[in-house]
Coordinates of C-alpha atoms in Angstrom, one line a residue:
X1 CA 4.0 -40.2 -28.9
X2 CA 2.6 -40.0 -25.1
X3 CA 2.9 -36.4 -23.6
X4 CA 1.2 -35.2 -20.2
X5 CA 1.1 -31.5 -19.4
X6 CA -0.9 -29.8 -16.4
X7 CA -2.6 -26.8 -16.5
X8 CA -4.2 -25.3 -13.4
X9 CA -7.4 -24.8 -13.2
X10 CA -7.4 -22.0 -10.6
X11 CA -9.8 -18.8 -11.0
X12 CA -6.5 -16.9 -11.6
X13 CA -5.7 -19.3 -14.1
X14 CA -9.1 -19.7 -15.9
X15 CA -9.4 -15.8 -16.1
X16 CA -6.4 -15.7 -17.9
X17 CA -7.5 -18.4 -20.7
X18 CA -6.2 -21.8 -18.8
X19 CA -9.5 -23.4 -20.7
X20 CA -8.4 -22.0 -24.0
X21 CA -4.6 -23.2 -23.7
X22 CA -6.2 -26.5 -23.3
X23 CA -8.4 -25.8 -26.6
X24 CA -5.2 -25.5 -28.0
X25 CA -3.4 -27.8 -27.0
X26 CA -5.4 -30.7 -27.6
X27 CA -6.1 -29.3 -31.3
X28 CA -2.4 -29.1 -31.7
X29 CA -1.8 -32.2 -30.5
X30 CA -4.3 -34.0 -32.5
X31 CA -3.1 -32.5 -35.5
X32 CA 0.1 -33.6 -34.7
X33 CA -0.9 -37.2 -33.3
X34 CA -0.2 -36.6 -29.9
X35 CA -1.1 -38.7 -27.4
X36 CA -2.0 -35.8 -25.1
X37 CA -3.1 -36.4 -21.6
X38 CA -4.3 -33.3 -19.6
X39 CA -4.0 -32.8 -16.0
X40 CA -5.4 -30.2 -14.4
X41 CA -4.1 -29.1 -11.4
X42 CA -4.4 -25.9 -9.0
X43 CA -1.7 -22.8 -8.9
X44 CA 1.3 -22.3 -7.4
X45 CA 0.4 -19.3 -6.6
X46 CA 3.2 -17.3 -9.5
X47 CA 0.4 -15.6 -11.1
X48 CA 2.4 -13.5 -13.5
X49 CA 3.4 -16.7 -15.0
X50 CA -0.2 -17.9 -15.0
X51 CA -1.3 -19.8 -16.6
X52 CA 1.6 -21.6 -16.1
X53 CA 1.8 -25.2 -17.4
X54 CA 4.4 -28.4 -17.1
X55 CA 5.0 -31.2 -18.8
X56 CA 6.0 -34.1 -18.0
X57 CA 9.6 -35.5 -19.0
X58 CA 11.8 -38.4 -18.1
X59 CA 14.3 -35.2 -16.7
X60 CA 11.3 -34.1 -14.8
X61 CA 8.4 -31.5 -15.1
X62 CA 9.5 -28.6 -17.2
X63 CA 7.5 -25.2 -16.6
X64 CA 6.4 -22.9 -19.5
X65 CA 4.5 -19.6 -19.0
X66 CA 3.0 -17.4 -19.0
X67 CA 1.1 -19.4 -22.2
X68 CA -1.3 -18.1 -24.3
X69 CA -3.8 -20.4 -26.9
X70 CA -1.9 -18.1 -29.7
X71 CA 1.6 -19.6 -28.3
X72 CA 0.8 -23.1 -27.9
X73 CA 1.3 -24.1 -32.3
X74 CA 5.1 -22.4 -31.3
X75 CA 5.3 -24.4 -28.6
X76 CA 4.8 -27.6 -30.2
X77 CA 6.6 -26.7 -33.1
X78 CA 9.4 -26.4 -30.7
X79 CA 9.1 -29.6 -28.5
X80 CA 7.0 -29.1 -26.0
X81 CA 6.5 -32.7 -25.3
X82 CA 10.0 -33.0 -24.9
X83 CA 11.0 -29.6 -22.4
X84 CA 12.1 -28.3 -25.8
X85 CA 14.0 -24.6 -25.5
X86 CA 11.1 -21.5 -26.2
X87 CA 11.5 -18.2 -24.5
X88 CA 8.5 -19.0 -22.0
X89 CA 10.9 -22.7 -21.1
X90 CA 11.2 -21.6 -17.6
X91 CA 12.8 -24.8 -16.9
X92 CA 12.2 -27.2 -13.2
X93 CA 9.2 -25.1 -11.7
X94 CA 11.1 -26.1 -8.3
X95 CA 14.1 -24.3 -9.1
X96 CA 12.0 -21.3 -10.1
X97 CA 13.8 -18.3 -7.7
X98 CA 10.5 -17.1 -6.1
X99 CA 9.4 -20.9 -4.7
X100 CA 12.8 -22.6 -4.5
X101 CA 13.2 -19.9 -1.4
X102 CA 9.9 -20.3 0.7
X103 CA 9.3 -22.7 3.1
X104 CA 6.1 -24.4 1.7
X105 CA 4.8 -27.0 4.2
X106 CA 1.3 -26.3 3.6
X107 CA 1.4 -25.6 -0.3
X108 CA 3.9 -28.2 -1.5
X109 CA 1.2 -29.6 -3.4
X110 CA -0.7 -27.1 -5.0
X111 CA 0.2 -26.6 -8.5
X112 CA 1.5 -30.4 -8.6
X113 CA -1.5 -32.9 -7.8
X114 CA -4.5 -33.3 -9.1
X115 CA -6.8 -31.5 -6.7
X116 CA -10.0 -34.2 -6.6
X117 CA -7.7 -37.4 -7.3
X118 CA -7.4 -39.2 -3.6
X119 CA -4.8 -41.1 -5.6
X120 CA -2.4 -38.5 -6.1
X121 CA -3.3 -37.0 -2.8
X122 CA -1.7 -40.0 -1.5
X123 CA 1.0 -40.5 -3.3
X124 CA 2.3 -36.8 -2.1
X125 CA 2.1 -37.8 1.4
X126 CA -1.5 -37.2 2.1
X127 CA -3.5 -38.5 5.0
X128 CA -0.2 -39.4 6.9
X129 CA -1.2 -37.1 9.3
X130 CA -4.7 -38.8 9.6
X131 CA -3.0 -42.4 10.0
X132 CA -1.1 -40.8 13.0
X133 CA -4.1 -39.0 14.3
X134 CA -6.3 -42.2 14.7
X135 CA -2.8 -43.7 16.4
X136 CA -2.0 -41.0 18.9
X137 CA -5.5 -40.6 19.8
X138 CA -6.9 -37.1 21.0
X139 CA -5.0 -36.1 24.0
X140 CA -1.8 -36.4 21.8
X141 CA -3.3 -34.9 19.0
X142 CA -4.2 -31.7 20.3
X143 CA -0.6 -31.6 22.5
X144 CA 1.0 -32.0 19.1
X145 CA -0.4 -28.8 17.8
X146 CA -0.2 -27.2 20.9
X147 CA 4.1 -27.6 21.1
X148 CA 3.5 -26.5 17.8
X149 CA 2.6 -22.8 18.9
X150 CA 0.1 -22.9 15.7
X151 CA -1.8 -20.0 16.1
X152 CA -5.3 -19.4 14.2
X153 CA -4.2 -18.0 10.8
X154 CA -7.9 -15.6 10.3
X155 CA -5.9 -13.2 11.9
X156 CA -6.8 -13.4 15.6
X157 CA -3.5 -15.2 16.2
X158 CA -5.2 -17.4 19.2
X159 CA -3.1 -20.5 19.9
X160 CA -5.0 -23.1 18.2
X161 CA -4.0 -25.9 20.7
X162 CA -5.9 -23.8 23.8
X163 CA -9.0 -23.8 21.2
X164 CA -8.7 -27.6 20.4
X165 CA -8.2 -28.5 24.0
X166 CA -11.1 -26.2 24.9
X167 CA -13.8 -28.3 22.4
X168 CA -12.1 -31.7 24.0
X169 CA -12.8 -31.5 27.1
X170 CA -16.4 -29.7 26.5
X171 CA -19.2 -32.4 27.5
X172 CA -21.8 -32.0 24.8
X173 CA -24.6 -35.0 23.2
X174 CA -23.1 -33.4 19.7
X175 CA -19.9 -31.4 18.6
X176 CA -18.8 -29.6 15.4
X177 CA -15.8 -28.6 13.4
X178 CA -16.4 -25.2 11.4
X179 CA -13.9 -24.0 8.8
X180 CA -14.0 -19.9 7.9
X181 CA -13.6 -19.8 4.5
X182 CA -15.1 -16.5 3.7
X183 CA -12.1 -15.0 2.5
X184 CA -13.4 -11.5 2.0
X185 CA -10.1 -9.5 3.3
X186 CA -8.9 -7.4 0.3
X187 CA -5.6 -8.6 -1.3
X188 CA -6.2 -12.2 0.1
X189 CA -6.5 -15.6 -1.9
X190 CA -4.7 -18.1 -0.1
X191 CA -7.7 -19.7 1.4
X192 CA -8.8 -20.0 -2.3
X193 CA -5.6 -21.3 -4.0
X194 CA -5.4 -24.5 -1.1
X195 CA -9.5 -25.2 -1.7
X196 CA -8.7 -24.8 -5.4
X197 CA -5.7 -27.0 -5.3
X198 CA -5.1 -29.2 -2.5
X199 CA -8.8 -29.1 -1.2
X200 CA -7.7 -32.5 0.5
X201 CA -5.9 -30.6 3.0
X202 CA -8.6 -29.1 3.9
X203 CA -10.6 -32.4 4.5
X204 CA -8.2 -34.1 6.2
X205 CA -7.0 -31.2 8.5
X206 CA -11.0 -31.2 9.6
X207 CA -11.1 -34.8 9.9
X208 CA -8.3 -34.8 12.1
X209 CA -9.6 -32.1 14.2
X210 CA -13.0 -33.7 14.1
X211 CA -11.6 -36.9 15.7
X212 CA -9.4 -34.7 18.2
X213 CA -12.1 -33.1 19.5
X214 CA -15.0 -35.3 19.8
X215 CA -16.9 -34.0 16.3
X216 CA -18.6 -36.1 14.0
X217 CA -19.8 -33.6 11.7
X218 CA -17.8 -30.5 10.5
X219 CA -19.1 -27.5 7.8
X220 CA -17.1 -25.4 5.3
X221 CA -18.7 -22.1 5.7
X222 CA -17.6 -20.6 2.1
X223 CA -17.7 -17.4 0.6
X224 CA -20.5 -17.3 -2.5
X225 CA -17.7 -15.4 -4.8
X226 CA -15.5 -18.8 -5.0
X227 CA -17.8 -21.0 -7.1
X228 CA -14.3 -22.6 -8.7
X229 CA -13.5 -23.5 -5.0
X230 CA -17.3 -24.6 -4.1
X231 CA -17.4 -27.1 -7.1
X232 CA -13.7 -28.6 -6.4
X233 CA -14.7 -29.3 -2.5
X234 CA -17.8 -30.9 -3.7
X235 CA -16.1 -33.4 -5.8
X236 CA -13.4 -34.0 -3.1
X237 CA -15.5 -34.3 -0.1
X238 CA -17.5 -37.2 -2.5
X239 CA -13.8 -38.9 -3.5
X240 CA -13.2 -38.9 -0.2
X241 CA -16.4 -40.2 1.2
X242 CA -16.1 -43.0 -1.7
X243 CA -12.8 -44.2 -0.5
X244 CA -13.6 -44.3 3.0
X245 CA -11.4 -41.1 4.2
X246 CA -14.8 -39.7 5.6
X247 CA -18.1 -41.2 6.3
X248 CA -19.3 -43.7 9.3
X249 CA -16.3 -45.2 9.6
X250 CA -12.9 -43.1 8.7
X251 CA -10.0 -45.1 7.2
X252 CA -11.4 -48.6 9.1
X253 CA -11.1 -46.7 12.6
X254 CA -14.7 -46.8 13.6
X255 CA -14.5 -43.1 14.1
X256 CA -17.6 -41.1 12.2
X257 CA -17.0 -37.5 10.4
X258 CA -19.2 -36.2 7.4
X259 CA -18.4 -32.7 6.2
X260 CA -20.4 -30.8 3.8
X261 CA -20.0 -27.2 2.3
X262 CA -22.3 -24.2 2.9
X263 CA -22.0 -20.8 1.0
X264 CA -21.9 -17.7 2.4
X265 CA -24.4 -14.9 0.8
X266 CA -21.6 -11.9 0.2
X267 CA -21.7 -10.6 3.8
X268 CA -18.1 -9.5 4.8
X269 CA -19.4 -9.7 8.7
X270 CA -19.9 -13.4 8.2
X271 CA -16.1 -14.1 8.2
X272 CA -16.4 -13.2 12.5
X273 CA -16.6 -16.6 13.8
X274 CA -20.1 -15.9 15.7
X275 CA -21.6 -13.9 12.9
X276 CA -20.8 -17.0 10.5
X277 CA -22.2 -19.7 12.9
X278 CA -25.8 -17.6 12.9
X279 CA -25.3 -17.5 9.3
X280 CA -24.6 -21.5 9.2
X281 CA -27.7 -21.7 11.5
X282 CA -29.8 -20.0 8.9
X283 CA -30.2 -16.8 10.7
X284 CA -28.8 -13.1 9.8
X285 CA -25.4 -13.1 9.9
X286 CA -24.8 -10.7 13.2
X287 CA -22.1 -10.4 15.9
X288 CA -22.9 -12.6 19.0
X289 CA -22.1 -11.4 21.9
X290 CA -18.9 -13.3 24.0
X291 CA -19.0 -15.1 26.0
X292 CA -19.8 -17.6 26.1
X293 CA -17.3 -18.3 23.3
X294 CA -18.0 -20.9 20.5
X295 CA -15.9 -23.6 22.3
X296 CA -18.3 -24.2 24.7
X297 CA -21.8 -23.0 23.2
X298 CA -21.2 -22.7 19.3
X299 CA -23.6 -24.3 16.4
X300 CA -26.8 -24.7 17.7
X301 CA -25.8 -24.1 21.0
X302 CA -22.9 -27.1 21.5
X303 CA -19.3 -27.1 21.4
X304 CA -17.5 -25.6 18.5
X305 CA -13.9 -25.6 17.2
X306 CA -14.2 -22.9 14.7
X307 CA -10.6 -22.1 12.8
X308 CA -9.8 -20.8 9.0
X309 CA -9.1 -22.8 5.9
X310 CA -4.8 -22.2 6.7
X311 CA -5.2 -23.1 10.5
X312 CA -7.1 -26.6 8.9
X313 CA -4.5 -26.8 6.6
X314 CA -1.2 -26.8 8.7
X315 CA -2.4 -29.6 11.0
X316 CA -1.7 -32.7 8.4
X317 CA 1.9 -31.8 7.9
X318 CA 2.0 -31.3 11.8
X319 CA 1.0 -34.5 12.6
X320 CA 2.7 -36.3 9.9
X321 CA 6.5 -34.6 11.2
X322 CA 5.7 -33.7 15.2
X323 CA 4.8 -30.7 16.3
X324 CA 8.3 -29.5 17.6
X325 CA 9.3 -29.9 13.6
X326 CA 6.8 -27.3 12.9
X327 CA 8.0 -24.9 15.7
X328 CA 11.6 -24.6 14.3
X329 CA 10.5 -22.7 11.6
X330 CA 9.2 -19.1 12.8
X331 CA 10.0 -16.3 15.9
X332 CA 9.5 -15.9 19.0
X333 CA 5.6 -16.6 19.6
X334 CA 4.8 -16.6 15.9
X335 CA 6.1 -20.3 14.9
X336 CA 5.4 -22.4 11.6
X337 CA 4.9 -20.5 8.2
X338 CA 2.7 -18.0 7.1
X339 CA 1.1 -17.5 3.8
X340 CA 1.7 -14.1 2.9
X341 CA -0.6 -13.2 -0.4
X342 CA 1.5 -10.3 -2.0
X343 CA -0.6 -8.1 -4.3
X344 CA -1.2 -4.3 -4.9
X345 CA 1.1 -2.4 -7.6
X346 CA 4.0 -5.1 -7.2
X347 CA 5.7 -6.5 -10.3
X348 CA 5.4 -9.8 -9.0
X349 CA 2.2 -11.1 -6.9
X350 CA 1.5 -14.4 -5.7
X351 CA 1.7 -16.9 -2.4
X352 CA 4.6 -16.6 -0.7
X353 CA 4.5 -19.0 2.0
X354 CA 7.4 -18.7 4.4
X355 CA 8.2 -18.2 8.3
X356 CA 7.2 -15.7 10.7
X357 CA 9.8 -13.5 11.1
X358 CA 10.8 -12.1 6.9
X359 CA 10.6 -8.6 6.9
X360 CA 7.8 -6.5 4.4
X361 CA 10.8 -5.0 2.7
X362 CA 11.9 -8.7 1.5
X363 CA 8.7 -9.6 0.7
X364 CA 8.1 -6.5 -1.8
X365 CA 12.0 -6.0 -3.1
X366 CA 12.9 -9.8 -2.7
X367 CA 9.7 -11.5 -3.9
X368 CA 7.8 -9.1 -5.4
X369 CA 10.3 -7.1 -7.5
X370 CA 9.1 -3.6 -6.1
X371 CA 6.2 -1.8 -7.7
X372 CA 4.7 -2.7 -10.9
X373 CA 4.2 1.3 -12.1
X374 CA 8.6 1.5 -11.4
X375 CA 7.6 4.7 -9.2
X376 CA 8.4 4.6 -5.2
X377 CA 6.6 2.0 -2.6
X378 CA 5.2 4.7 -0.3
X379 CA 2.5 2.5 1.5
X380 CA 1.8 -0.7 2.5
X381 CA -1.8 -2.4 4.1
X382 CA -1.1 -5.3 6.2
X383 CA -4.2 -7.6 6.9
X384 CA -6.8 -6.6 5.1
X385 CA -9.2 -3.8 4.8
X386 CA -8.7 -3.2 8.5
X387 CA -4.9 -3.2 8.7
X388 CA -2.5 -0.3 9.2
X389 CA -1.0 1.3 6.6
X390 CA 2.7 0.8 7.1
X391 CA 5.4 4.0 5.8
X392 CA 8.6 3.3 4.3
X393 CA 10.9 3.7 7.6
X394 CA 8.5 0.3 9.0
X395 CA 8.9 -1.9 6.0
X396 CA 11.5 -3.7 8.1
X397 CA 9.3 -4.9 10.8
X398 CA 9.3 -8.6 11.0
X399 CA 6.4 -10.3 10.1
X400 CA 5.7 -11.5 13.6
X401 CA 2.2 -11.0 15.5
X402 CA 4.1 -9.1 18.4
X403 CA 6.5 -6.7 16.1
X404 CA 3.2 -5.9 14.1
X405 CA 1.3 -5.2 17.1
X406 CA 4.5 -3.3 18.7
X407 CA 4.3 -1.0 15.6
X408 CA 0.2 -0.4 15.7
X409 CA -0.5 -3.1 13.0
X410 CA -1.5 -6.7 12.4
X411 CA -0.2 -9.7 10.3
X412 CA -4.2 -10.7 9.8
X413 CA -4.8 -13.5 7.3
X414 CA -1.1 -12.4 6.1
X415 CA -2.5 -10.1 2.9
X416 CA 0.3 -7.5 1.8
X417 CA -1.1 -4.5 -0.5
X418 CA 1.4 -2.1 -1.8
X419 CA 0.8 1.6 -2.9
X420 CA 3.1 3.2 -4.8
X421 CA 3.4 7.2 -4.2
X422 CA 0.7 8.2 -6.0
X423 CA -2.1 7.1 -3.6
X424 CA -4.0 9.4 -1.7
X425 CA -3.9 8.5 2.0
X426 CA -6.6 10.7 3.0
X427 CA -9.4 8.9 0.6
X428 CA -7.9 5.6 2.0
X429 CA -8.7 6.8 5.1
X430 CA -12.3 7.5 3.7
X431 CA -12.5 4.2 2.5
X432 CA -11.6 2.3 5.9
X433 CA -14.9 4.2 7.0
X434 CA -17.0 3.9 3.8
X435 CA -16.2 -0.1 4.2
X436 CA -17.1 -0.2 7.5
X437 CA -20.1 1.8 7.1
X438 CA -21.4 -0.9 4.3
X439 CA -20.3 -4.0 5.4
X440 CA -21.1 -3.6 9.8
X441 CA -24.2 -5.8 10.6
X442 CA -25.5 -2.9 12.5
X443 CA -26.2 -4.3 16.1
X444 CA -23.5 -1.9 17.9
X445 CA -23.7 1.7 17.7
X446 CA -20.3 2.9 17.7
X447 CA -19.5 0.3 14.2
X448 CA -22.9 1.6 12.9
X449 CA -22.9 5.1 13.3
X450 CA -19.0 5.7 13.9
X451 CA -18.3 4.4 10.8
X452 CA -21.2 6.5 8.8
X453 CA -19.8 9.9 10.9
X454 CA -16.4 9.0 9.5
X455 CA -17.5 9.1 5.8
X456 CA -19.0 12.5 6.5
X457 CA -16.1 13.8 8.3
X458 CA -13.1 12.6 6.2
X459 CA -15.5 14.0 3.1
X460 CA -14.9 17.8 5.3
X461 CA -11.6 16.4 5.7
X462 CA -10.9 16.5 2.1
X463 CA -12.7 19.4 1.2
X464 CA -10.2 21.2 3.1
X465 CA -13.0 22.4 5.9
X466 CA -12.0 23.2 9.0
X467 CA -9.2 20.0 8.6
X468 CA -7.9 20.7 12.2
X469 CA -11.0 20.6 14.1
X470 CA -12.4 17.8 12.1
X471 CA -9.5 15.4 12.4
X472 CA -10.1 15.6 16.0
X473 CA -13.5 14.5 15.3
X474 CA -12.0 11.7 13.4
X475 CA -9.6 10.9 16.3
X476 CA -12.8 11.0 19.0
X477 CA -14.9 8.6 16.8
X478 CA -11.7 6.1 16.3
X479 CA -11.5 5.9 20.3
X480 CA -15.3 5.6 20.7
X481 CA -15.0 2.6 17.9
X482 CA -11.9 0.4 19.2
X483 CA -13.2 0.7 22.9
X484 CA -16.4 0.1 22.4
X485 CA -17.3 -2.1 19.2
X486 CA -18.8 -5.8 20.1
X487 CA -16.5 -7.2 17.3
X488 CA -13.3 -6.3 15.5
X489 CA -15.6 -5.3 12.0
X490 CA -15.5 -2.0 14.0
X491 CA -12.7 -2.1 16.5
X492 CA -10.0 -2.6 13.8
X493 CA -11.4 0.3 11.1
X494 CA -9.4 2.8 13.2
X495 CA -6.2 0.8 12.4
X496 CA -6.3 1.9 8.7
X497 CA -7.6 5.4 9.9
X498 CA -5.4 6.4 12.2
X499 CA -1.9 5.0 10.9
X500 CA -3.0 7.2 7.7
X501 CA -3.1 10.0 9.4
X502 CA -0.5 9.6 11.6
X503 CA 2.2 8.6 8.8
X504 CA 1.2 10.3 5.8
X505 CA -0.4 13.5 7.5
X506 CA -0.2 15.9 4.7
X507 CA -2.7 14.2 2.9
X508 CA -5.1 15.8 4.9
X509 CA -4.3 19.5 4.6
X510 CA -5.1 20.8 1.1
X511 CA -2.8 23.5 2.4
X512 CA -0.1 21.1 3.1
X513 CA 0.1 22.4 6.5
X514 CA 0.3 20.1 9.9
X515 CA -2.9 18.6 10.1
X516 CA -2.6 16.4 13.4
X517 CA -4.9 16.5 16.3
X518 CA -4.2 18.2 19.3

């Protein structure tokens, strides 16, 4: 009997025994004379269930998890190879509440191809949007994602068709396409679930941009801590070369893009567009000073679309569908989906990719099931280390870049982290500083010192000395910071700081007495 089963092979997945399940299975099966054929694929992003595995059945793909080797003999016993009923049968993954209600355009395939087969990349619509590329030509390809108001998913929000038509119509003997994929915001992995499981999207979101804009080479500027990610580009980028979807000559067109993949070294500064592109150039990874802006005088000093992995990744389905198809899903000036990575103490994390305009309350109660410890939600980060922490009477703003930015916050690379009431806002606070302090490249003062005079004053802070007098302190080096930092490393760490200690001030009286500054 022939039975196929995926099993992702996502860091999530492997780090909860994926590669063990697939011991077992195969010993099962051959004790059983299966004719087992594996699959590996990348998440879908329900990592409670992981790893999560399907098989294959004339009725469809039937989902079982979360599996562990010590299930699998059960499993089998119980007819697996036919969707046979076990309590971890969770039945049509598709129909599974959490992703039969989000609006995946950008991750329909992860979790369902094979992430290195060009093949089955195909045969679930890819390089569609490629084909119309090379059709439309540039000037039509950047207008499409222009009426698509796609705006640069890093966290910046800067309309991505400005950016493209920018690097267009840049005269230049050489231009390049850079992808930031140094994920490094905390509570983030979307960049990591798409290059783990539909890294095509990634090539052929470049490739389009490459031909768009005028490039013929692009980089994938990677963080070091993703070597899952690193080794499943490598073998993509070389399928695709082989079957002619990058190279000299792109599908037959005549049109020349090679890509390649460089890591990162750990630096969380090298995830600033300019400090990455020094990096990329082999120099220490430091803030450049703007302008002139990448566009114009980027990579060894020529014209430079830089955007993130999700930005790359959006274009395909874009240009496949039009770009006014995209711009129905969304709000206001925040159109298309975003992938919001929940994680934190929430029962249920994952990838939730859905329009702008859900509000954090559905996203933790709807999706995520409220906390994990049962106990109240009493803060929540938005984008990152640098985000604001939000209170309970804001976890109904819209997840929109103008109602985030009305209410002193930012939607970032779309990370949600959720506190439940035991945290201590006041060493969160610390920690904004402490991270700033460790991870600044040091070439402005106020990042460089501001942040190292913030450790030292929260720490008075907390000790209950002189809280009053010392918050002002806090307040005067959070001014000094925003207005004058040369990047947001340091002009964002007073978003965490200050929306601490203006929501949540009696963490910062021992006392329990008013704390704020006058």
């Amino acid at each position: 009997m022939s039975i196929t089963i995926t099993v992702p092979r996502d860091a999530v997945a492997l780090g909860l025994g994926a590669n063990r399940v697939v011991r077992a299975l195969v010993a099962g099966a051959a004790r059983r004379g299966l004719d087992l054929r594996i699959v590996r694929t990348g998440s879908r992003g329900l990592f409670w269930l992981e790893p999560m595995i399907e098989v294959a059945t004339p009725e469809g793909r039937v989902a079982y998890g979360p599996v562990r080797p010590d299930d699998v003999e059960a499993l089998l016993d119980a007819g697996l190879a036919e969707g046979g009923s076990h309590a971890l049968r969770l039945g049509d993954p598709e129909k599974i509440l959490y992703l039969a209600r989000q609006h995946r355009l950008t991750f329909h395939r992860c979790g369902v191809i094979d992430p290195v087969s060009v093949e089955d990349y195909r045969a679930h619509g890819g390089y569609r949007g490629l084909e119309a590329a090379l059709r439309l030509g540039s000037e039509a390809t950047v207008d499409a994602v222009r009426r698509s108001g796609l705006r640069g998913r890093g966290g910046a929000g800067f309309p991505a068709g400005i950016k493209w038509n920018t690097v267009m119509l840049a005269q230049a003997d050489r231009k390049y396409v850079v992808c930031n994929a140094d994920e490094g915001d905390s509570g983030t992995f979307a960049d990591r679930l798409m290059m783990e499981g539909d890294p095509f999207a990634l090539i052929e979101g470049m490739t389009i941009a490459g031909i768009a804009v005028g490039a013929t080479r692009g980089y994938i500027y990677l963080r070091s801590e993703y070597p899952q990610a690193f080794a499943t580009l490598q073998e993509a980028i070389a399928a695709g070369e082989r079957a002619g979807f990058l190279g000299a000559d792109v599908m037959g067109s005549g049109r020349a893009f090679h890509l390649e993949v460089r890591l990162g070294a750990g630096a969380y500064i090298c995830g600033e567009e300019t400090s990455l592109l020094e990096s990329l150039e082999g120099k220490r990874g430091i803030v450049r000073a703007k302008p002139p802006i990448p566009a114009l005088k980027g990579l060894f000093g020529r014209p430079t679309l830089v955007n993130n992995v999700m930005t790359f990744t959006a274009v395909p389905w874009i240009l496949e569908h039009g770009g006014e198809a995209y711009a129905q899903y969304g709000m206001g000036r925040s159109l298309g989906t975003l992938p919001i990575q929940l994680a934190g103490n929430v029962r249920y994390g994952g990838l939730i990719e859905y329009a702008f305009g859900i509000t954090l309350r559905e996203v933790i109660e709807d999706f995520g099931g409220g906390t994990l410890s049962g106990r109240p939600v009493r803060a929540v980060q938005v984008g990152g280390p640098l985000g604001a922490y939000f209170p309970d009477h804001l976890l109904d703003t819209p997840l929109d870049y103008e109602a985030m930015a009305a209410n002193k916050g930012l939607v970032g690379h779309g990370g949600i982290v959720v506190f439940d009431d035991t945290v201590d806002m006041a060493r969160q606070a610390r920690f904004a500083f402490e991270f700033c302090a460790a991870e600044s490249c040091g070439k402005c003062t106020p990042c460089r010192i501001g942040a190292t005079r913030g450790v030292e004053t929260m720490d008075k802070v907390i000790a209950g000395i002189r809280p009053r007098e010392n918050l002002k302190v806090v307040e005067d080096l959070c001014e000094v910071m925003t207005d004058g930092s040369l990047c947001a490393m340091g002009g964002l760490t007073p978003m965490p700081v200050m929306s601490a200690i203006t929501h949540f001030p009696e963490d910062f009286s021992p006392a329990g007495l008013p704390v704020a500054a006058e």
